[in-house]
Short mmCIF file of C-alpha atoms in Angstrom, two decimals:
data_model
loop_
_atom_site.label_atom_id
_atom_site.label_comp_id
_atom_site.label_asym_id
_atom_site.label_seq_id
_atom_site.Cartn_x
_atom_site.Cartn_y
_atom_site.Cartn_z
CA MET A 1 69.31 108.67 107.81
CA ALA A 2 70.76 105.18 107.48
CA GLU A 3 74.35 104.54 108.42
CA THR A 4 76.73 105.30 105.56
CA THR A 5 79.95 103.47 104.81
CA GLY A 6 82.92 105.24 106.33
CA SER A 7 81.13 108.18 107.88
CA GLY A 8 79.76 106.50 110.97
CA THR A 9 76.49 108.43 110.67
CA THR A 10 73.67 106.72 112.55
CA THR A 11 69.90 106.62 112.36
CA GLY A 12 67.53 108.85 114.19
CA GLY A 13 70.08 111.35 115.44
CA ALA A 14 71.58 108.83 117.88
CA ALA A 15 75.13 109.25 119.11
CA PRO A 16 77.65 107.94 116.56
CA ARG A 17 78.93 104.45 117.22
CA PRO A 18 82.60 104.60 118.32
CA ARG A 19 84.96 102.95 115.87
CA LYS A 20 87.70 100.73 117.22
CA SER A 21 91.11 102.25 116.46
CA SER A 22 92.88 100.05 113.96
CA TRP A 23 95.96 100.26 111.76
CA LYS A 24 93.83 99.40 108.72
CA TYR A 25 92.24 102.87 108.85
CA ILE A 26 95.53 104.81 108.85
CA GLY A 27 95.73 107.32 106.00
CA PRO A 28 95.22 111.06 106.60
CA GLY A 29 98.10 111.01 109.08
CA ILE A 30 100.47 109.66 106.45
CA VAL A 31 99.29 112.41 104.10
CA VAL A 32 99.84 115.22 106.61
CA ALA A 33 103.26 113.82 107.60
CA ALA A 34 104.37 113.63 103.97
CA THR A 35 103.08 117.10 103.14
CA GLY A 36 104.38 118.78 106.27
CA VAL A 37 107.96 117.51 106.00
CA GLY A 38 109.43 119.33 103.03
CA ALA A 39 112.96 119.81 101.82
CA GLY A 40 113.27 122.93 103.98
CA ASP A 41 112.60 120.95 107.16
CA LEU A 42 115.22 118.37 106.23
CA VAL A 43 117.80 121.08 105.50
CA ALA A 44 117.06 122.89 108.78
CA THR A 45 117.51 119.63 110.68
CA LEU A 46 120.70 118.79 108.79
CA ILE A 47 122.13 122.21 109.60
CA ALA A 48 121.15 121.80 113.28
CA GLY A 49 122.98 118.46 113.30
CA SER A 50 126.01 119.89 111.49
CA ASN A 51 126.26 122.87 113.86
CA PHE A 52 125.42 121.28 117.20
CA GLY A 53 125.74 117.51 116.75
CA TYR A 54 123.09 115.71 118.80
CA THR A 55 122.57 118.59 121.24
CA LEU A 56 119.18 119.64 119.82
CA LEU A 57 117.70 116.18 119.31
CA TRP A 58 115.31 116.92 122.18
CA ALA A 59 114.05 120.03 120.37
CA ALA A 60 113.20 118.00 117.26
CA VAL A 61 111.23 115.54 119.40
CA ILE A 62 109.34 118.35 121.16
CA GLY A 63 108.52 119.84 117.75
CA CYS A 64 106.76 116.61 116.80
CA VAL A 65 104.81 116.55 120.10
CA VAL A 66 103.65 120.14 119.55
CA LYS A 67 102.42 119.29 116.05
CA ILE A 68 100.59 116.20 117.35
CA SER A 69 98.59 118.53 119.60
CA LEU A 70 97.78 120.97 116.81
CA ALA A 71 96.73 118.33 114.29
CA GLU A 72 94.70 116.45 116.93
CA ALA A 73 92.85 119.65 117.78
CA ALA A 74 92.07 120.36 114.12
CA GLY A 75 90.85 116.80 113.56
CA ARG A 76 88.82 116.85 116.80
CA TRP A 77 87.02 120.02 115.71
CA HIS A 78 86.00 118.44 112.40
CA LEU A 79 84.73 115.22 114.02
CA ALA A 80 83.12 116.70 117.13
CA THR A 81 81.15 119.39 115.31
CA GLY A 82 80.64 117.97 111.82
CA ARG A 83 81.94 121.27 110.49
CA THR A 84 85.18 122.26 108.84
CA LEU A 85 87.88 124.42 110.35
CA PHE A 86 87.11 127.33 108.07
CA ASP A 87 83.49 127.11 109.21
CA GLY A 88 84.78 127.48 112.76
CA TRP A 89 87.03 130.40 111.85
CA ALA A 90 84.12 132.17 110.16
CA SER A 91 82.15 131.96 113.42
CA LEU A 92 84.86 134.00 115.18
CA GLY A 93 84.36 137.06 113.01
CA ARG A 94 85.08 138.41 109.55
CA TRP A 95 88.69 139.18 110.42
CA THR A 96 89.48 135.45 110.16
CA THR A 97 88.03 135.34 106.64
CA TRP A 98 90.07 138.33 105.50
CA PHE A 99 93.25 136.85 106.97
CA PHE A 100 92.60 133.52 105.28
CA VAL A 101 91.85 135.05 101.88
CA VAL A 102 94.95 137.26 101.85
CA TYR A 103 97.05 134.38 103.13
CA VAL A 104 96.00 131.75 100.59
CA VAL A 105 96.29 134.15 97.64
CA ILE A 106 99.77 135.54 98.38
CA TRP A 107 101.15 132.46 100.14
CA GLY A 108 99.89 130.17 97.37
CA TYR A 109 101.48 132.30 94.65
CA VAL A 110 104.95 132.27 96.20
CA TYR A 111 104.73 128.74 97.58
CA GLY A 112 103.78 127.39 94.16
CA ALA A 113 107.09 128.60 92.72
CA ALA A 114 109.08 127.34 95.72
CA ALA A 115 107.46 123.88 95.61
CA MET A 116 108.04 123.46 91.88
CA SER A 117 111.66 124.57 92.20
CA SER A 118 112.23 122.23 95.16
CA SER A 119 110.75 119.27 93.26
CA GLY A 120 112.77 120.10 90.16
CA LEU A 121 116.15 120.29 91.92
CA PRO A 122 116.66 116.55 92.58
CA LEU A 123 115.46 115.72 89.06
CA GLN A 124 117.98 118.14 87.56
CA ALA A 125 120.71 116.59 89.74
CA LEU A 126 119.71 113.08 88.62
CA PHE A 127 119.44 114.06 84.94
CA PRO A 128 121.77 117.08 84.58
CA ASP A 129 121.89 117.19 80.78
CA VAL A 130 118.16 116.95 80.05
CA MET A 131 116.85 120.48 80.76
CA GLU A 132 117.19 123.52 83.03
CA LEU A 133 115.86 123.69 86.58
CA LYS A 134 112.93 125.95 85.72
CA TRP A 135 111.65 123.47 83.15
CA TRP A 136 111.94 120.59 85.62
CA GLY A 137 110.00 122.74 88.09
CA ILE A 138 107.28 123.48 85.55
CA LEU A 139 107.04 119.79 84.69
CA THR A 140 106.54 118.77 88.35
CA GLY A 141 103.93 121.50 88.83
CA VAL A 142 101.93 120.38 85.80
CA VAL A 143 102.20 116.69 86.78
CA GLY A 144 100.96 117.59 90.27
CA LEU A 145 98.09 119.59 88.78
CA VAL A 146 96.99 116.76 86.47
CA PHE A 147 97.28 114.16 89.22
CA VAL A 148 95.18 116.10 91.75
CA TRP A 149 92.71 117.32 89.09
CA PHE A 150 91.74 113.82 87.92
CA ASN A 151 91.95 111.81 91.17
CA LYS A 152 89.92 111.83 94.35
CA TYR A 153 91.26 111.45 97.86
CA ALA A 154 91.50 107.62 97.88
CA VAL A 155 94.00 107.51 95.00
CA PHE A 156 95.81 110.57 96.32
CA GLU A 157 96.30 108.85 99.70
CA LYS A 158 97.67 105.66 98.11
CA VAL A 159 100.25 107.57 96.05
CA MET A 160 101.29 109.61 99.08
CA THR A 161 101.73 106.39 101.07
CA VAL A 162 104.06 104.97 98.41
CA LEU A 163 106.13 108.17 98.37
CA VAL A 164 106.30 108.18 102.18
CA GLY A 165 107.59 104.60 101.99
CA ILE A 166 110.39 105.81 99.71
CA MET A 167 111.18 108.69 102.06
CA PHE A 168 111.23 106.32 105.04
CA VAL A 169 113.54 103.79 103.43
CA VAL A 170 115.99 106.45 102.23
CA THR A 171 116.21 108.45 105.46
CA VAL A 172 116.50 105.40 107.71
CA TYR A 173 119.10 103.85 105.38
CA LEU A 174 121.20 107.04 105.51
CA ALA A 175 120.90 107.24 109.30
CA ILE A 176 122.16 103.65 109.61
CA ARG A 177 124.87 104.18 106.97
CA VAL A 178 126.50 107.08 108.81
CA THR A 179 126.75 104.85 111.94
CA PRO A 180 125.32 107.14 114.65
CA HIS A 181 126.80 107.18 118.15
CA LEU A 182 123.74 106.08 120.11
CA GLY A 183 125.19 107.17 123.45
CA ASP A 184 125.54 110.75 122.19
CA ALA A 185 122.07 110.53 120.63
CA PHE A 186 120.44 109.53 123.92
CA ALA A 187 122.34 112.35 125.65
CA GLY A 188 120.81 114.70 123.07
CA LEU A 189 117.36 113.95 124.52
CA LEU A 190 118.29 116.04 127.58
CA PRO A 191 117.10 119.65 127.15
CA VAL A 192 120.40 121.51 126.80
CA LEU A 193 120.94 124.72 124.84
CA PRO A 194 124.00 125.20 122.60
CA ASP A 195 126.59 127.59 123.99
CA GLU A 196 126.33 130.34 121.42
CA GLU A 197 124.53 133.61 120.61
CA ASP A 198 120.80 133.37 119.76
CA SER A 199 120.76 129.71 120.83
CA ILE A 200 117.25 130.05 122.31
CA LEU A 201 115.78 131.45 119.09
CA ASN A 202 117.60 128.84 117.00
CA THR A 203 116.22 126.11 119.22
CA LEU A 204 112.68 127.50 119.04
CA GLY A 205 113.06 127.69 115.26
CA LEU A 206 113.93 124.00 115.10
CA ILE A 207 110.95 123.10 117.31
CA GLY A 208 108.60 125.20 115.21
CA GLY A 209 109.89 124.03 111.87
CA VAL A 210 109.39 120.29 112.25
CA GLY A 211 106.77 119.45 109.65
CA GLY A 212 104.06 122.02 109.99
CA THR A 213 102.45 124.85 108.07
CA ILE A 214 98.92 125.26 106.74
CA THR A 215 98.97 121.49 106.17
CA LEU A 216 98.21 121.07 109.89
CA ALA A 217 94.94 122.92 109.27
CA ALA A 218 94.32 120.74 106.21
CA TYR A 219 94.50 117.59 108.35
CA GLY A 220 90.85 117.89 109.37
CA TYR A 221 89.85 118.17 105.72
CA TRP A 222 91.74 114.98 104.88
CA VAL A 223 90.06 113.29 107.86
CA ASN A 224 86.68 114.21 106.33
CA ALA A 225 87.79 113.25 102.82
CA LYS A 226 88.67 109.80 104.20
CA GLY A 227 84.99 109.45 105.19
CA TRP A 228 85.39 110.22 108.90
CA THR A 229 82.76 112.84 109.69
CA ASP A 230 81.62 112.37 113.30
CA ALA A 231 82.88 111.69 116.80
CA GLY A 232 82.61 107.94 116.30
CA TRP A 233 85.94 108.17 114.49
CA MET A 234 87.72 110.07 117.27
CA LYS A 235 89.88 107.15 118.51
CA VAL A 236 90.80 106.26 114.95
CA MET A 237 91.80 109.86 114.20
CA ARG A 238 93.97 110.07 117.31
CA LEU A 239 95.85 106.89 116.40
CA ASP A 240 96.23 108.13 112.84
CA ASN A 241 97.58 111.47 114.08
CA ARG A 242 100.14 109.82 116.37
CA VAL A 243 101.35 107.65 113.50
CA ALA A 244 101.74 110.84 111.43
CA TYR A 245 104.09 112.56 113.82
CA ILE A 246 105.98 109.45 114.89
CA THR A 247 106.72 109.08 111.17
CA THR A 248 107.71 112.74 111.03
CA GLY A 249 109.92 112.24 114.06
CA ILE A 250 111.73 109.34 112.39
CA PHE A 251 112.41 111.48 109.28
CA VAL A 252 113.71 114.38 111.34
CA VAL A 253 115.82 112.32 113.76
CA ALA A 254 117.34 110.37 110.86
CA MET A 255 118.39 113.58 109.10
CA LEU A 256 119.76 115.02 112.34
CA PHE A 257 121.89 111.85 112.67
CA VAL A 258 123.19 112.44 109.14
CA GLY A 259 124.00 116.06 109.93
CA ALA A 260 125.68 115.16 113.22
CA GLU A 261 127.80 112.31 111.89
CA LEU A 262 128.52 113.27 108.29
CA LEU A 263 128.74 117.06 108.55
CA HIS A 264 129.44 117.97 112.19
CA SER A 265 132.25 115.45 112.66
CA ALA A 266 133.94 116.59 109.44
CA ASN A 267 133.20 120.29 110.10
CA VAL A 268 131.40 120.57 106.74
CA ALA A 269 128.85 123.37 106.18
CA ILE A 270 126.01 123.26 103.68
CA ALA A 271 123.84 126.06 102.35
CA SER A 272 120.40 126.75 103.78
CA GLY A 273 117.50 126.12 101.44
CA ASP A 274 116.89 123.27 99.05
CA LYS A 275 120.31 123.53 97.38
CA GLY A 276 121.82 122.29 100.64
CA LEU A 277 120.35 118.86 99.85
CA VAL A 278 122.05 118.84 96.45
CA GLN A 279 125.32 119.61 98.25
CA LEU A 280 124.63 116.73 100.61
CA SER A 281 124.23 114.37 97.65
CA ASP A 282 127.72 115.39 96.45
CA ILE A 283 129.13 114.68 99.92
CA LEU A 284 127.36 111.31 100.03
CA GLU A 285 128.81 110.41 96.64
CA GLU A 286 132.33 111.15 97.87
CA GLU A 287 131.83 109.14 101.06
CA TYR A 288 129.65 106.22 99.98
CA GLY A 289 129.53 106.16 96.18
CA SER A 290 127.14 107.22 93.44
CA ALA A 291 124.46 104.62 94.24
CA THR A 292 123.90 106.08 97.74
CA ALA A 293 123.90 109.63 96.32
CA LYS A 294 121.31 108.73 93.69
CA LEU A 295 119.16 106.94 96.25
CA PHE A 296 119.26 110.09 98.39
CA LEU A 297 118.18 112.24 95.42
CA VAL A 298 115.22 109.89 94.86
CA GLY A 299 114.27 110.38 98.51
CA PHE A 300 114.78 114.15 98.13
CA PHE A 301 112.36 114.13 95.18
CA ALA A 302 109.79 112.07 97.13
CA THR A 303 110.04 114.56 100.02
CA SER A 304 109.56 117.61 97.80
CA PHE A 305 106.89 116.15 95.52
CA THR A 306 104.72 114.91 98.41
CA SER A 307 104.75 118.45 99.80
CA LEU A 308 103.77 119.79 96.38
CA ILE A 309 100.82 117.49 95.71
CA GLY A 310 99.79 117.61 99.38
CA VAL A 311 99.42 121.39 99.25
CA TRP A 312 97.85 121.21 95.78
CA HIS A 313 95.15 118.94 97.26
CA GLY A 314 94.76 120.04 100.88
CA VAL A 315 94.86 123.82 100.52
CA SER A 316 92.65 123.62 97.44
CA LEU A 317 90.10 121.78 99.61
CA MET A 318 90.30 124.59 102.17
CA PHE A 319 89.87 127.24 99.48
CA ALA A 320 86.86 125.39 98.03
CA ASP A 321 85.36 125.27 101.53
CA PHE A 322 85.84 129.03 101.91
CA VAL A 323 84.10 129.72 98.59
CA GLU A 324 81.17 127.38 99.37
CA ARG A 325 80.75 129.00 102.77
CA TYR A 326 80.73 132.44 101.14
CA ARG A 327 78.11 131.31 98.60
CA LYS A 328 75.85 129.95 101.34
CA GLU A 329 76.13 133.18 103.31
CA ARG A 330 75.12 135.16 100.23
CA ALA A 331 72.16 132.79 99.75
CA GLY A 332 71.20 133.02 103.44
CA ALA A 333 71.89 129.33 104.05
CA GLY A 334 75.23 129.43 105.82
CA ASP A 335 74.32 126.91 108.55
CA LYS A 336 71.99 124.53 106.75
CA ALA A 337 74.49 121.84 105.80
CA LEU A 338 77.19 119.91 107.59
CA SER A 339 80.27 120.88 105.63
CA GLY A 340 82.29 117.89 106.88
CA GLU A 341 79.91 115.54 105.08
CA GLU A 342 80.20 117.64 101.93
CA VAL A 343 83.98 117.17 101.98
CA ALA A 344 83.51 113.43 102.58
CA SER A 345 81.25 113.14 99.53
CA GLY A 346 84.14 114.11 97.25
CA ALA A 347 82.12 116.85 95.58
CA ARG A 348 84.53 119.57 96.71
CA GLU A 349 87.42 117.87 94.88
CA LYS A 350 85.59 118.28 91.58
CA SER A 351 84.27 121.78 92.26
CA VAL A 352 85.18 124.90 90.30
CA PRO A 353 86.79 126.67 93.33
CA PHE A 354 88.98 123.61 94.04
CA ARG A 355 90.23 123.51 90.47
CA ALA A 356 90.56 127.28 90.25
CA TYR A 357 92.93 127.29 93.23
CA LEU A 358 94.83 124.38 91.70
CA LEU A 359 95.41 126.53 88.63
CA TRP A 360 96.45 129.46 90.84
CA LEU A 361 99.06 127.30 92.59
CA THR A 362 100.44 126.03 89.30
CA PHE A 363 100.51 128.57 86.48
CA PRO A 364 100.95 132.14 87.86
CA PRO A 365 103.93 131.05 90.05
CA MET A 366 105.75 129.92 86.90
CA ILE A 367 106.41 133.62 86.27
CA LEU A 368 108.61 133.63 89.38
CA LEU A 369 110.64 130.70 88.02
CA PHE A 370 111.67 132.88 85.08
CA GLN A 371 111.87 136.33 86.69
CA GLY A 372 113.01 135.60 90.24
CA GLN A 373 110.97 136.34 93.32
CA PRO A 374 109.98 140.01 93.81
CA PHE A 375 111.42 141.43 97.02
CA ARG A 376 108.30 143.05 98.49
CA LEU A 377 106.15 140.02 97.77
CA ILE A 378 108.64 137.75 99.53
CA ILE A 379 108.53 139.94 102.65
CA ILE A 380 104.71 139.83 102.71
CA TYR A 381 104.85 136.08 102.12
CA GLY A 382 107.26 135.65 105.03
CA VAL A 383 105.10 137.71 107.39
CA LEU A 384 101.89 135.87 106.45
CA GLY A 385 103.61 132.50 106.76
CA ALA A 386 104.98 133.40 110.19
CA ALA A 387 101.57 134.64 111.35
CA PHE A 388 99.60 131.57 110.26
CA MET A 389 100.80 129.12 112.91
CA PRO A 390 100.01 131.34 115.94
CA PHE A 391 96.68 132.12 114.22
CA LEU A 392 95.96 128.39 113.94
CA ALA A 393 97.00 127.54 117.51
CA LEU A 394 95.16 130.40 119.21
CA THR A 395 91.94 130.06 117.19
CA LEU A 396 91.86 126.35 118.02
CA VAL A 397 92.11 127.26 121.72
CA TRP A 398 89.20 129.66 121.22
CA LEU A 399 87.01 127.22 119.27
CA LEU A 400 87.64 124.15 121.43
CA ASN A 401 86.87 125.92 124.71
CA SER A 402 83.62 127.52 123.56
CA HIS A 403 79.99 126.52 123.09
CA ARG A 404 80.81 125.83 119.42
CA THR A 405 82.25 122.47 120.49
CA PRO A 406 80.14 119.79 122.28
CA ARG A 407 81.10 119.74 125.94
CA GLU A 408 82.56 116.21 125.96
CA TRP A 409 85.01 117.12 123.18
CA ARG A 410 86.22 120.46 124.50
CA ASN A 411 89.83 120.91 125.52
CA GLY A 412 91.13 119.43 128.73
CA TRP A 413 94.05 120.86 130.67
CA LEU A 414 96.63 118.97 128.60
CA SER A 415 95.22 120.10 125.24
CA ASN A 416 94.94 123.68 126.44
CA GLY A 417 98.47 123.58 127.78
CA MET A 418 99.95 122.19 124.57
CA LEU A 419 97.99 124.56 122.31
CA CYS A 420 98.96 127.57 124.44
CA VAL A 421 102.62 126.51 124.36
CA ALA A 422 102.35 126.13 120.59
CA GLY A 423 100.67 129.53 120.26
CA LEU A 424 103.35 131.27 122.33
CA LEU A 425 106.15 129.43 120.50
CA PHE A 426 104.87 130.45 117.10
CA LEU A 427 104.11 133.98 118.29
CA VAL A 428 107.75 134.41 119.33
CA LEU A 429 108.93 133.00 115.98
CA CYS A 430 106.47 135.26 114.16
CA VAL A 431 107.79 138.39 115.91
CA LYS A 432 111.36 137.27 115.23
CA GLN A 433 110.71 136.70 111.53
CA ILE A 434 108.89 140.01 111.13
CA SER A 435 111.69 141.90 112.91
CA ASP A 436 114.29 140.20 110.69
CA GLN A 437 112.69 141.47 107.47
CA ASP A 438 114.43 144.29 105.61
CA TRP A 439 111.62 146.80 106.08
CA SER A 440 113.84 149.77 105.21
CA SER A 441 114.12 148.48 101.66
CA PHE A 442 110.43 147.60 101.51
CA PHE A 443 109.20 151.20 101.53
#
C-alpha cells in the first residue's frame, strides 16, 4: 500500500519511516491536557494551596510525571501495534469488556450531569439574571453535542487549542497577579508531608487527581485520529505527550500559587467542588476588581467546557471502538483489520455507536439536573471511577510486557517502574474511596 498522508504507512510491509519530532505536529497532547484538567482538579489544587501553602507543590509535579507515563504507554500501544487500547483489553479476557461496558454506561450517565453543571456554573455567574443553572447546564450539553456531532477531529483539536490558550492566559495571569513568593515555591519542591492527620492520603490524592481519568486512555485514540497510526510517529507522540503534561503542570502550579497566596495567607476556606471556583471569583473581585473576576470566570468556563467536549469526543470514540470490535467478533472477523487506521480514517466519528454514546452523555443525564443525583448511583459511580485508573495502569503493564507488543516497543525498566508506581498509587486511592462510601445506607 502506498504511503498515506499523516499515517506514515509504507509500501511493501517495510518498517515505518520515523518522523522527526516537531512542534508543528503538536495536537493530541493539548486535547488530553485540556480534557483531563477539569474544574475539580483546579479546586483540589486551590484547596491544597489554601491548606498547606506551597508544601505540596512537589506532589502536584509528581502527579504530572505519573500521568506522562500513563499517557505515553497508551499512545505507545496504539502506535506500536496498530491496534486500539480496547482491542488490547479485549485480548486479556472478557472481564475487561464487562468492566468497560459497566463503567462507560454508569460513569457516562453521572459524568454527563456533572460536566453540564460545571460548565453552566461560570455562565450563570457571568450572566446571573438570564436563567437558572440547570438551563445553562443543558445549553452547554447541547452545544457540546452539536459541536462534536458535526465536526471531525481536526476542527475539534483547533477549538480545544483556542480554549487551552484562554485557560493558559487566565491561570498564568492570576498566578502573577497574586505575587507568589518564589523562595517558598522552590522550597515546596522538596518532598515534605504536612503535619496533620491523613496527610499521606491527602498527598496521594493530590498526586492522583492532577488531570487524569478515562481521558488518559482516550489519548491513544486522539493520536490515531490525528493520523498517527504506526511506530514512525513514536518520537512525535512522545514530544506531544510531554507538552500535554507540562501544560497541565503550569495550570496546576498556577492555581496552587493562587491558593497559597490568596487563600492560605488570608486563612480563607472555599468549598470543595465546582462552587469553590465561584467563591474564588467573589474573592478575586474583592481583591482585584470585577474585570479580574470576570476574566477568571471566562477561564473557569474554558476549563469546564474543554472537559465536557473532550469526554463527549474521546469516550464516544472508545465506545464506538468497543461496538465495532463486538460486531467483528460476532462476524468472526475480530482480527482482520487494524483498528488504529479505522480511527484515523474518521469513520468512527460518524458512526452510529459514536453518536449513540454522544446522546447518552447528553440527554439522560439532564434528568439528574432536575431531580438531583440518586444516592446509590453516585456510590457506584464513585467506585467505578476509583477503579478505572488502577485498571488502566495495571493492564498497560500487562499489555506492554507481553508478546502483544513488538519487542522493541515493550516496556523498559523506567516505564515499568512508573506504571507500577501509578498502579499502586491509584489502587491505594481506590481502596480509600471505596472504604469512605456510606455502604450502610446503600443496602
